[in-house]
Coordinates of C-alpha atoms in Angstrom, one line a residue:
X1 CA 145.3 87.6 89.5
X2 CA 142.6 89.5 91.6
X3 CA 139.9 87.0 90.9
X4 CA 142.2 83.8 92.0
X5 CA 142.8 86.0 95.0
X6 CA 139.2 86.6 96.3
X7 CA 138.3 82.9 95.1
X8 CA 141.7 81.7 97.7
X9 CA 140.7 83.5 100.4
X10 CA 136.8 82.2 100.6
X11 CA 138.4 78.6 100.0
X12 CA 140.7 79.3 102.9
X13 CA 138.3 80.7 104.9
X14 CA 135.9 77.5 104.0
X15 CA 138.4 74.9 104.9
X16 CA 139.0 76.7 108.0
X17 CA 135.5 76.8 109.3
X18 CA 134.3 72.8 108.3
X19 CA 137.6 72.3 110.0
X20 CA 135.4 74.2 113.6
X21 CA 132.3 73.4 112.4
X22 CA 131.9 70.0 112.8
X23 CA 129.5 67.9 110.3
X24 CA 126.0 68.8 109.9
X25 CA 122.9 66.4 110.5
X26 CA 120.8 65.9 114.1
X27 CA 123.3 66.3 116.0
X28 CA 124.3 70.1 115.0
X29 CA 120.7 71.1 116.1
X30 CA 121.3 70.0 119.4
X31 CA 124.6 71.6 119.3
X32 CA 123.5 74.6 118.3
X33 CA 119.5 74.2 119.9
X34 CA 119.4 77.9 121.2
X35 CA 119.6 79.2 117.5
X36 CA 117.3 76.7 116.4
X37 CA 114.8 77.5 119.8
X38 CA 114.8 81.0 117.8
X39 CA 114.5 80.0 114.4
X40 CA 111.4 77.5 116.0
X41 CA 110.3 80.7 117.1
X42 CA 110.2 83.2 114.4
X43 CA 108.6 80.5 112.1
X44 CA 105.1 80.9 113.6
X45 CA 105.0 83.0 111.2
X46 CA 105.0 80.0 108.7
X47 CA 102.5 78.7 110.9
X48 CA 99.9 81.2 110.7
X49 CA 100.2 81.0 107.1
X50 CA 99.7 77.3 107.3
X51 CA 96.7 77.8 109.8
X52 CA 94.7 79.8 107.1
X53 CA 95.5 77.6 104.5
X54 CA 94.4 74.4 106.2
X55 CA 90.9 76.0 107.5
X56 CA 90.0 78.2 104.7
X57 CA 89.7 75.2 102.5
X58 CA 87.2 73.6 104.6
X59 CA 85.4 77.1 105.0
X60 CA 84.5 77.3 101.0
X61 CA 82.1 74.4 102.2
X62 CA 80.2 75.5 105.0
X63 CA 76.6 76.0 104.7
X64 CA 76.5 78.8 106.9
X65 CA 79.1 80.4 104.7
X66 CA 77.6 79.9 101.8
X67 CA 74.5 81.5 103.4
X68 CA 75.9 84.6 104.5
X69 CA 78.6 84.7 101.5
X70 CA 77.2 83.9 98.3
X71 CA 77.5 80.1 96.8
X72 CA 81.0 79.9 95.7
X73 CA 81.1 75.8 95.7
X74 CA 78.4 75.2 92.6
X75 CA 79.5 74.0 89.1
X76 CA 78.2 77.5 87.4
X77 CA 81.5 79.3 85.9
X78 CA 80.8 82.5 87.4
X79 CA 80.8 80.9 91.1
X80 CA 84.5 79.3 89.8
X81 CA 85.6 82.1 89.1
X82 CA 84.1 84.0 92.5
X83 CA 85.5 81.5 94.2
X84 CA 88.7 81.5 92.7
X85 CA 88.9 85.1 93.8
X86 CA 87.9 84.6 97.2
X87 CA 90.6 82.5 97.1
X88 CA 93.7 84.0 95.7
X89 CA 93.1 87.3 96.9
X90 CA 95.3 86.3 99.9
X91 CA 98.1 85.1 97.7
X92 CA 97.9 89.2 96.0
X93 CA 97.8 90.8 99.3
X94 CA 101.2 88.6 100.4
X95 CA 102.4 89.4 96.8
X96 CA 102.5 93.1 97.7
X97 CA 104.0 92.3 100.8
X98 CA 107.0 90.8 100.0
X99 CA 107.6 93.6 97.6
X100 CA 107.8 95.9 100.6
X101 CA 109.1 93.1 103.1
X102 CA 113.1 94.3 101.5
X103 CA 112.7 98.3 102.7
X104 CA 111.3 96.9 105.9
X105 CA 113.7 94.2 106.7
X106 CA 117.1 96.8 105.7
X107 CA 115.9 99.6 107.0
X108 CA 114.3 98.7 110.8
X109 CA 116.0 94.9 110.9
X110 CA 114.4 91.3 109.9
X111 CA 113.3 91.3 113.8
X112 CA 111.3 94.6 113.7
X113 CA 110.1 94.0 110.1
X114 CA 108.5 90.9 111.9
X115 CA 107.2 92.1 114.5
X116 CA 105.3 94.9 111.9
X117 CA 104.1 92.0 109.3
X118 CA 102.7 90.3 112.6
X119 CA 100.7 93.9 113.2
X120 CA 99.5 93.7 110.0
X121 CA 98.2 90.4 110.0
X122 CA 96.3 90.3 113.3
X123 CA 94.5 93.7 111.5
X124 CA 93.7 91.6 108.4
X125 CA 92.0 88.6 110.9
X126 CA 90.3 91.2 112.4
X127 CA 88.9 92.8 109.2
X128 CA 87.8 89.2 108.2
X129 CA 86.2 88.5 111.1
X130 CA 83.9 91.4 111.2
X131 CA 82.9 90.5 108.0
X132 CA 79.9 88.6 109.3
X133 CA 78.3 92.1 110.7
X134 CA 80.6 94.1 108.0
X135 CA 79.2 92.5 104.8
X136 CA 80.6 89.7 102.2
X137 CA 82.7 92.7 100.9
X138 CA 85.6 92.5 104.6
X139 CA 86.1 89.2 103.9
X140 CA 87.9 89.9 100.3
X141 CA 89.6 92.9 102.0
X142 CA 90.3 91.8 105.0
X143 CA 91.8 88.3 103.2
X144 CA 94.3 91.1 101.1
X145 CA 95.2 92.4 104.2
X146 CA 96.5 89.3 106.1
X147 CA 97.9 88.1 102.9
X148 CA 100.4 91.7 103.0
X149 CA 101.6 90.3 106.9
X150 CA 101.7 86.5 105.6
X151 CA 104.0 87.2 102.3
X152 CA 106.5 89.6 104.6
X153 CA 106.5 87.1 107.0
X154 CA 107.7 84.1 104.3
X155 CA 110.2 86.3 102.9
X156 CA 111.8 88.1 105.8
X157 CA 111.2 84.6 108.4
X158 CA 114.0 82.4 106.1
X159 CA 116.0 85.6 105.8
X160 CA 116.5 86.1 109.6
X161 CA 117.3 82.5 110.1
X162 CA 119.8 82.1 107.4
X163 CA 121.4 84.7 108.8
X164 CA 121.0 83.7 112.1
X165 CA 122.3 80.1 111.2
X166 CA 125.8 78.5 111.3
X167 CA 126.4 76.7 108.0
X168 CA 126.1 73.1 108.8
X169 CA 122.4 73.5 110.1
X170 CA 121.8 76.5 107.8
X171 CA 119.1 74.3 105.4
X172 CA 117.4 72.6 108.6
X173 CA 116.3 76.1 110.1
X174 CA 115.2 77.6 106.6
X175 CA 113.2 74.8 106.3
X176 CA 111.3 75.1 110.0
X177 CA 109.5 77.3 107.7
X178 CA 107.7 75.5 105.7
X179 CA 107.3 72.6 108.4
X180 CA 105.7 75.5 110.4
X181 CA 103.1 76.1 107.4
X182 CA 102.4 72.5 107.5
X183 CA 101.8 72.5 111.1
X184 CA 99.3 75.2 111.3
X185 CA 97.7 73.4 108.0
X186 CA 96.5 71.0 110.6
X187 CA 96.3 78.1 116.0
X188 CA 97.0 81.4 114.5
X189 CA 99.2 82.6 117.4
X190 CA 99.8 85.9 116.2
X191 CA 100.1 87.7 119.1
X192 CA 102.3 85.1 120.6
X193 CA 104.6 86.2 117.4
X194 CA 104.1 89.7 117.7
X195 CA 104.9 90.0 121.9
X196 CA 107.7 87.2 121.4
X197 CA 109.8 88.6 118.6
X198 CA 110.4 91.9 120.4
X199 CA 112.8 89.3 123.0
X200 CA 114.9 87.6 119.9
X201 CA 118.1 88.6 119.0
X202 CA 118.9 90.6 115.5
X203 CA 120.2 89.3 112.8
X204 CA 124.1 89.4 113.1
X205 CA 124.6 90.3 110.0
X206 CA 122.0 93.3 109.7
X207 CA 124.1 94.8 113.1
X208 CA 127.4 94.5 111.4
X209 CA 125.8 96.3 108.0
X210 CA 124.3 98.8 110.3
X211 CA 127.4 99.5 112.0
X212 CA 127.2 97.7 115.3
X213 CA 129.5 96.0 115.5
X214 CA 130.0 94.6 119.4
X215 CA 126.7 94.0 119.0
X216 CA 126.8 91.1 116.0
X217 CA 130.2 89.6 117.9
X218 CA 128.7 89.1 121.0
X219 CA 125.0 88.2 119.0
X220 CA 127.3 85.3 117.0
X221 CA 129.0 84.0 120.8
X222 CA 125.2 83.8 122.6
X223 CA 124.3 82.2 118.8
X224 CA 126.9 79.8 118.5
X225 CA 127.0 79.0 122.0
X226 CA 130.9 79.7 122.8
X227 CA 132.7 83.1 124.2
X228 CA 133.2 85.8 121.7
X229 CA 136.6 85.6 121.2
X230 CA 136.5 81.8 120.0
X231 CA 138.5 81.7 116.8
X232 CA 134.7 81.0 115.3
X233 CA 133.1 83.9 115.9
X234 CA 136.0 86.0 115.1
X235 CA 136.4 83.9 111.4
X236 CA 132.5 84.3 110.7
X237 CA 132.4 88.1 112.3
X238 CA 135.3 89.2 109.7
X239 CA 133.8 87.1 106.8
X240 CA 130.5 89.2 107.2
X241 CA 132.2 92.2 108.0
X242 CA 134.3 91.5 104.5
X243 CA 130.9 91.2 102.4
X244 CA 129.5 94.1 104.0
X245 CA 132.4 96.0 103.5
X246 CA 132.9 95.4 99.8
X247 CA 129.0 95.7 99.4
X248 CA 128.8 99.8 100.7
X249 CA 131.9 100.3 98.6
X250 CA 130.0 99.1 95.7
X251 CA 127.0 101.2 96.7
X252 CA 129.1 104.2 97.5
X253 CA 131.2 103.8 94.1
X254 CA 128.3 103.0 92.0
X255 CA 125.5 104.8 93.3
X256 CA 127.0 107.8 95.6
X257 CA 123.9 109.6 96.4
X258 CA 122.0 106.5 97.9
X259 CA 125.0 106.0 100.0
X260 CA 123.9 107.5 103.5
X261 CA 121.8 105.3 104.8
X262 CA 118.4 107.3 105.4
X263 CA 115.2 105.6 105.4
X264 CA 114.1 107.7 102.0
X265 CA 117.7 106.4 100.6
X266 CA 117.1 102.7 101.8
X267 CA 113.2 103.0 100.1
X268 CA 114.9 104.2 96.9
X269 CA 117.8 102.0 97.1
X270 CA 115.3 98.8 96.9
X271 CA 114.4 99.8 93.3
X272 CA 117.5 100.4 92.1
X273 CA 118.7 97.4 93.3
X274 CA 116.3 94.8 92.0
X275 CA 117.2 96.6 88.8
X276 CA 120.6 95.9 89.6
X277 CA 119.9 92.4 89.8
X278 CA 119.7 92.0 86.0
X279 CA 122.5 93.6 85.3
X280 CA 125.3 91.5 85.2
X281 CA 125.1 87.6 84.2
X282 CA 126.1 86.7 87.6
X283 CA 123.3 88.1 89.5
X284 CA 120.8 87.1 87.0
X285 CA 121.8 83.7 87.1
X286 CA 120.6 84.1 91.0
X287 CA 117.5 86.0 89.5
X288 CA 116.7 82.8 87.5
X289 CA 117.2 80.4 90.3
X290 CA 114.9 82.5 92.6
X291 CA 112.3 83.2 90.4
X292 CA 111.8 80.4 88.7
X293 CA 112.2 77.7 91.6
X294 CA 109.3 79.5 92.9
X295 CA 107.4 79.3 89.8
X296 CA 108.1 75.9 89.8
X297 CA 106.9 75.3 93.7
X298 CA 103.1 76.7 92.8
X299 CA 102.7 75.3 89.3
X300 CA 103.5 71.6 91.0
X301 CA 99.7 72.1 92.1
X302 CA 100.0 71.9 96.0
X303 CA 98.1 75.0 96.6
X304 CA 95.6 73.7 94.1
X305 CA 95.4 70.4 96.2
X306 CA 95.5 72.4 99.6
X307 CA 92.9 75.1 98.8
X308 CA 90.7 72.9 96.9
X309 CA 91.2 69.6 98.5
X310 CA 87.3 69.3 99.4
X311 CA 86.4 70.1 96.2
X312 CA 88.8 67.3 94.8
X313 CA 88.2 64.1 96.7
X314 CA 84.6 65.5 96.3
X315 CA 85.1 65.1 92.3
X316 CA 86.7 61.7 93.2
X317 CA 83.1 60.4 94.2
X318 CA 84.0 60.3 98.4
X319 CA 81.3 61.1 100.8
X320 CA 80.9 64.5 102.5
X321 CA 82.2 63.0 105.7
X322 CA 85.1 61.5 104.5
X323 CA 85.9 64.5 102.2
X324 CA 86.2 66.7 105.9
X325 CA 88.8 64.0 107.0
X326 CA 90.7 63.6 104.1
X327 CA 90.9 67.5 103.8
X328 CA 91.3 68.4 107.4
X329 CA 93.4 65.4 108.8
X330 CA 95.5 62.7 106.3
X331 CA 96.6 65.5 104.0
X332 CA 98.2 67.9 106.8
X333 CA 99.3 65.0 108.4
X334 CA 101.1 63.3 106.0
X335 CA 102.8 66.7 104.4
X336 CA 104.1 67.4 107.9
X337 CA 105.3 63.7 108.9
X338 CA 107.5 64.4 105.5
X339 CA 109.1 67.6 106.4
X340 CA 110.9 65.8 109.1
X341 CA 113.4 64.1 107.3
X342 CA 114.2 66.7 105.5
X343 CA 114.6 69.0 108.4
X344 CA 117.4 66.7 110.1
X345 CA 119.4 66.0 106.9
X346 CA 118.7 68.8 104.2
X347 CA 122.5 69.6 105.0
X348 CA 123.8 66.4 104.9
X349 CA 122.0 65.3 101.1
X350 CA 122.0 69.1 99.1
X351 CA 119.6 70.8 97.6
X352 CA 119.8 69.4 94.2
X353 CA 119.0 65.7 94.7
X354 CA 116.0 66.4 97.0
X355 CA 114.3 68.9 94.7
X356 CA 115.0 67.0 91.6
X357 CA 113.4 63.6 93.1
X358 CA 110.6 65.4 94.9
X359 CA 109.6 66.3 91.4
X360 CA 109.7 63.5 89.5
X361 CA 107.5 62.1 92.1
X362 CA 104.9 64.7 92.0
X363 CA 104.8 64.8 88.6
X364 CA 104.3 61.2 88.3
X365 CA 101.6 61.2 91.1
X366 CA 100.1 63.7 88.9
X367 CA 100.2 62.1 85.7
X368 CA 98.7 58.7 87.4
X369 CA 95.7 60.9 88.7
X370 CA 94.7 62.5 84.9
X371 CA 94.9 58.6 83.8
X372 CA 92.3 57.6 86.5
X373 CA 90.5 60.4 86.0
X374 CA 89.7 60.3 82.5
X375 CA 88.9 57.1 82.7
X376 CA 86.9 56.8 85.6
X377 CA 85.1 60.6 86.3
X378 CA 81.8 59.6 85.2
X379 CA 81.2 56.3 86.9
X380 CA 82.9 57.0 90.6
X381 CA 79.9 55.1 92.0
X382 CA 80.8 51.3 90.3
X383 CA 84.8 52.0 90.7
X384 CA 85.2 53.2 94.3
X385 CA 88.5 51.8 94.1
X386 CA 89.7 53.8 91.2
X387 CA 88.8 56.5 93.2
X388 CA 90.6 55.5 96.7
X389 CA 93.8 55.1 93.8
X390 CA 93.7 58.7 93.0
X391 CA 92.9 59.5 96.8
X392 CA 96.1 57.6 97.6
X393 CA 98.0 59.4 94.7
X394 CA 97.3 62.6 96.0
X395 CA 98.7 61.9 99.5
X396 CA 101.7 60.6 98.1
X397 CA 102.1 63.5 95.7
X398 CA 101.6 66.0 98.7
X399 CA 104.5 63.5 100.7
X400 CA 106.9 63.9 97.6
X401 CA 106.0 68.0 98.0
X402 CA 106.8 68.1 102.3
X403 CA 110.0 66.8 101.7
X404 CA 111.5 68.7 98.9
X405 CA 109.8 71.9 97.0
X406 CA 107.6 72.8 100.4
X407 CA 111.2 73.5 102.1
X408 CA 113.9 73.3 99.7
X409 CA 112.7 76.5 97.4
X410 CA 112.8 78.5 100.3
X411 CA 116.1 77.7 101.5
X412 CA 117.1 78.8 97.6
X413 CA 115.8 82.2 97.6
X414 CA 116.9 83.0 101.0
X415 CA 120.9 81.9 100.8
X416 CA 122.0 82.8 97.4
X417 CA 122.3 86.7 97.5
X418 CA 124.9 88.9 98.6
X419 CA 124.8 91.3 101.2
X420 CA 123.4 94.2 99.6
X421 CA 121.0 92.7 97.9
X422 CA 119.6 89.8 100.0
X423 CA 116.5 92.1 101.1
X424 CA 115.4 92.9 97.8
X425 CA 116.7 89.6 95.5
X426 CA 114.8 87.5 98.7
X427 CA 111.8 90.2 97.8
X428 CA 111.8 89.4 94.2
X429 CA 112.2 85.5 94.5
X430 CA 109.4 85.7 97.1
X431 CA 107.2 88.1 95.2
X432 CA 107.5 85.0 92.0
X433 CA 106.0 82.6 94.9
X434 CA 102.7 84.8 95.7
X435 CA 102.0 86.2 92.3
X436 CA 101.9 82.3 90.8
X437 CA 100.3 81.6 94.1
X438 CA 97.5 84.1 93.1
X439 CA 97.1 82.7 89.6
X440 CA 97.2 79.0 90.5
X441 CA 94.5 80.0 93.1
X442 CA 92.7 82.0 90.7
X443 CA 92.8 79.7 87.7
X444 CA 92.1 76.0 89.7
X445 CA 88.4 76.5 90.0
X446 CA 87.7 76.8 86.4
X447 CA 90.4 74.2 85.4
X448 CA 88.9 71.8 87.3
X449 CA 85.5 72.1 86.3
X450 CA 86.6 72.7 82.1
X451 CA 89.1 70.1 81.6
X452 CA 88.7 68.2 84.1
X453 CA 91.8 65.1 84.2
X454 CA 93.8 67.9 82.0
X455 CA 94.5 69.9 85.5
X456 CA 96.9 67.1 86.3
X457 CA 98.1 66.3 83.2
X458 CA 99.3 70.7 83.0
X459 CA 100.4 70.4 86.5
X460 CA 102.7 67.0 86.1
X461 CA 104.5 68.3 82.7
X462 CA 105.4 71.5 84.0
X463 CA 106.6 69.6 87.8
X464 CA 108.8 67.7 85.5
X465 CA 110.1 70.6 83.4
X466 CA 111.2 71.5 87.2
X467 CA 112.6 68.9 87.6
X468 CA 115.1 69.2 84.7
X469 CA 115.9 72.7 85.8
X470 CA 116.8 72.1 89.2
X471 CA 119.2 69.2 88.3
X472 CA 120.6 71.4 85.1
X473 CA 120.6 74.8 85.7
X474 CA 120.5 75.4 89.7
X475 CA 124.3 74.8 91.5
X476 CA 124.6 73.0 94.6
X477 CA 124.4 75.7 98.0
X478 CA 124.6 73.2 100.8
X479 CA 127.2 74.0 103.6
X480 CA 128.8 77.1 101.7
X481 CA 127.8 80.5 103.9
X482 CA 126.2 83.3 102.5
X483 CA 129.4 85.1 101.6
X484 CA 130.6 82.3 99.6
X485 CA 128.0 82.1 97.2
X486 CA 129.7 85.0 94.9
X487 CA 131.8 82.9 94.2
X488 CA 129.4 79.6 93.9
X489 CA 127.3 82.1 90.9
X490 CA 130.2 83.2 88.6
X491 CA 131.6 86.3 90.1
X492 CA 134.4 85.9 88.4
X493 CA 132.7 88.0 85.8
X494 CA 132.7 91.1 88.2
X495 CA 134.7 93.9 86.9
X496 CA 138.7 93.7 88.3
X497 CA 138.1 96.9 90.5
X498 CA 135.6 94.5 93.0
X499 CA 138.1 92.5 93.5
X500 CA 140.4 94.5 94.3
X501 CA 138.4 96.2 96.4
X502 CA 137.4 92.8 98.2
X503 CA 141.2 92.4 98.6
X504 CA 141.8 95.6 99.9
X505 CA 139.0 95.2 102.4
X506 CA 140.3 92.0 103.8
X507 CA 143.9 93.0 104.5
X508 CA 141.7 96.2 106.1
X509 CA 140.3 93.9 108.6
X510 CA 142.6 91.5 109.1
X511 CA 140.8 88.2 107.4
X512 CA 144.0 87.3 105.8
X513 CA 146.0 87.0 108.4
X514 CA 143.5 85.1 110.5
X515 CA 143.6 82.6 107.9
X516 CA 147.5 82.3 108.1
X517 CA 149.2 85.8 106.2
X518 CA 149.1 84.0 102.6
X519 CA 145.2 83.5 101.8
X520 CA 145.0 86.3 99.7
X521 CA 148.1 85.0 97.8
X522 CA 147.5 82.4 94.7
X523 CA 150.1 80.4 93.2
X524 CA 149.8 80.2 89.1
X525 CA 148.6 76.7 88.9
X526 CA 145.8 77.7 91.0
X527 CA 146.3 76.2 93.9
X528 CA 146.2 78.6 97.4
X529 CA 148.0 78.8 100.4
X530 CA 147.3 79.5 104.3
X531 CA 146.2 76.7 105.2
X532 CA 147.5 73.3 106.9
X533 CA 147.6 70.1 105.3
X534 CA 146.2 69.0 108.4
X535 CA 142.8 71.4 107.6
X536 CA 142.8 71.1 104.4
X537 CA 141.8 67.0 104.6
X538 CA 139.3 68.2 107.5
X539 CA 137.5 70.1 104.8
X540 CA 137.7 67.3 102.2
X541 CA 136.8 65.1 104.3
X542 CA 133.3 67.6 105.4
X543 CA 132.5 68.2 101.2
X544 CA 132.5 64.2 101.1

């Protein structure tokens, strides 16, 4: 049958590769450092991000703000809500980003598409800071504006370096990300982005979709480290150029007068195919994952804790002084310190496991916070170690949070798509992220001063309703390439004719005989041949 077909030759092709690719931990970064020197790179994007977060927070509090701004820390409900809005705004601005982030990355490449969302965000820091000669108004516009260059820079940053990553070390980069975002929670080197980025390479796979083809091989060698015509590069070139392949075929078949690719086409393709996305049960199973991990990473609370964290060890009954420390230093710190593990050995452990016990741990950091709370909110002064609990409870909350959702939900949205649709599904899972962004940043204010120890009690249900999703609902993606997750989502519900087109495209190219003449052949109990005994316990021994 067609379908066992496909399914044999991406099993072939996988035992094959962990048979080259070694195992996946430390180690693989050093083996392959000068892909992750680039992915380091292109996540200073995270890191600008990070930088306004981490700052902004203190800024709320300044006097001299407050002067020249309005009062947007006192208890009155309009000021919550002004200051709510001051807040989020960003979070709408990136929101609209990431919706045109998709056209960007397709049609000029993830590396241009950077350099462009850079652009934009060094205008919006210039429209903010202007806003002490320009009036309180810049400052709401010119926070929109860096907000469109920060969400295009979270949603095409993990698509470049998935792309550019080999399997076994494909998590760790993703995840520089968010370690990025935590670093600059603690320089907004924009310009070091926007001059730097014009040096990196392009994404492999965006050269073989756009028809250059020399150019991805010898891209994958300089990548990978070894000559172009290792058996590697040549396995991984002719898996991309498989997917890409099959994926123009579809567009060609379904949706004929898109099929050039013009810049108006590739605008009016992006529309069509996030509708596409909800078409078949397949693709809106990756529609789910996406978009609901990423409701589940804001509704946790850590933007709450990181935009309002003065305001919140404030409610806890600490000093002004130690508020600025607690805010500024420990928090940043300690998120950061626990993005490391993470970074080293998110291949090695799976998604699954991490994001499932990261969330049991917020959510009971949470739930221990409402509890001292209510209790203890109207008499801080005589149970200053009550409050220190809750001060320790939200460190270890924002811990649980740096090693598992801060990275993890990223890595999601940016590996499960196919080809075609990678610019726009990553679009649609990143546009999920801002948009509860905005209204977690819009609502906090006024949750925090209305029902006080109820904040925490909203926040820890719904972290451990995310919980139960992740471990239920969301497949395993470690150490499976790109390509492979088709088959990871169910697309054995595809109609026959794309799989016979897949088949007919890799006999085109020649994948099935790299992998030994008989991958594409399936014998009736299921089982596949092309490839050796010999591989075959390598790649066993690689899942274990």
């Amino acid at each position: 049958m067609p379908l066992a077909a496909s399914t044999g030759t991406f099993d072939v092709a996988l035992n094959r590769r962990k048979a080259l690719m070694g195992d996946s931990g430390p180690m693989a970064l050093v083996k392959n450092f000068k892909v992750f020197s680039i992915a380091c790179f292109a996540c200073i994007g995270g890191l600008l991000y990070g930088y306004n977060q981490g700052v902004f927070s203190g800024v709320l509090t300044m006097n001299n703000f407050m002067d020249h701004m309005g009062n947007y820390d006192s208890k009155n409900p309009a000021d919550q809500t002004r200051k709510g809005w001051l807040t989020s705004i960003l979070e709408l601005g990136a929101w609209v980003g990431t919706l045109l982030s998709g056209f960007l990355a397709e049609q000029y490449s993830r590396k241009i598409a950077i350099v462009m969302a850079t652009a934009v965000f060094i205008i919006g820091v210039v429209v903010q800071t202007t806003a002490v000669t320009a009036g309180h108004s810049a400052i709401l516009g010119g926070r929109f504006v860096t907000g469109m260059g920060v969400g295009s820079l979270s949603m095409i940053v993990p698509m470049y370096n998935a792309e550019c990553a080999p399997p076994e070390v494909r998590g760790s980069l993703v995840s520089l990300q968010q370690f990025a975002i935590e670093v600059g929670i603690m320089l907004a080197p924009a310009v070091i982005l926007f001059v730097g980025m014009i040096f990196m390479p392009y994404s492999p796979r965006w050269l073989v979709h756009h028809d250059r083809e020399e150019e991805a091989r010898s891209v994958l060698a300089q990548l990978r480290g070894i000559s172009a015509d290792h058996e590697l590069v040549e396995l991984e070139f002719l898996e991309i150029k498989a997917q890409s392949t099959f994926e123009k075929r579809t567009v060609a078949e379904k949706f004929p007068h898109l099929q050039h690719p013009s810049a108006w086409n590739t605008f009016k393709l992006q529309f069509v195919a996030i509708g596409s996305l909800f078409r078949t049960m397949p693709m809106f199973r990756r529609v789910i994952v996406a978009t609901v991990t990423m409701f589940f990473q804001q509704w946790t609370g850590i933007n709450a804790i990181l935009y309002y964290a003065p305001t919140i060890f404030g409610d806890l009954g600490l000093s002004s002084n130690t508020v600025s420390l607690l805010a500024t230093g420990v928090v940043g710190i300690v998120m950061l310190l626990a993005t490391i593990p993470t970074l080293l050995y998110i291949d090695k452990l799976g998604r699954r496991p991490i994001l499932t016990a990261g969330a049991i741990g917020m959510g009971t950091c949470h739930i221990i916070i409402a509890v001292i709370v209510a209790r203890d909110q109207h008499s801080w002064k005589s149970h200053t170690g009550a409050g220190w609990a809750a001060v320790a409870m939200v460190w270890l909350f924002v811990i649980h949070f740096g090693y598992s959702w801060g990275p993890c939900a990223w890595i999601l949205v940016a590996e499960v798509w196919p080809m075609s649709n990678r610019p726009y599904g990553i679009a649609l899972g990143a546009s999920s992220n801002w948009m509860n962004n905005f209204i977690v940043g819009q609502v906090t204010p006024d949750m925090l001063s209305g029902i006080t120890y109820g904040t925490y009690i909203i926040f820890g249900l719904l972290t451990f309703i995310g919980a139960a999703f992740i471990w239920f609902y969301v497949p395993e993606t470690s150490r499976l390439t790109l390509e492979e997750m088709d088959v990871l989502f169910g697309a054995d519900t595809t109609a026959q004719r794309d799989f016979e087109r897949m088949e007919a495209v890799n006999r085109e190219i020649g994948l099935d005989t790299v992998l030994g003449g008989g991958a594409v052949s399936s014998l009736g109990d299921g089982k596949t041949t092309g490839v050796s005994e010999k591989e075959k316990a390598n790649g066993d021994r690689d899942s274990e």
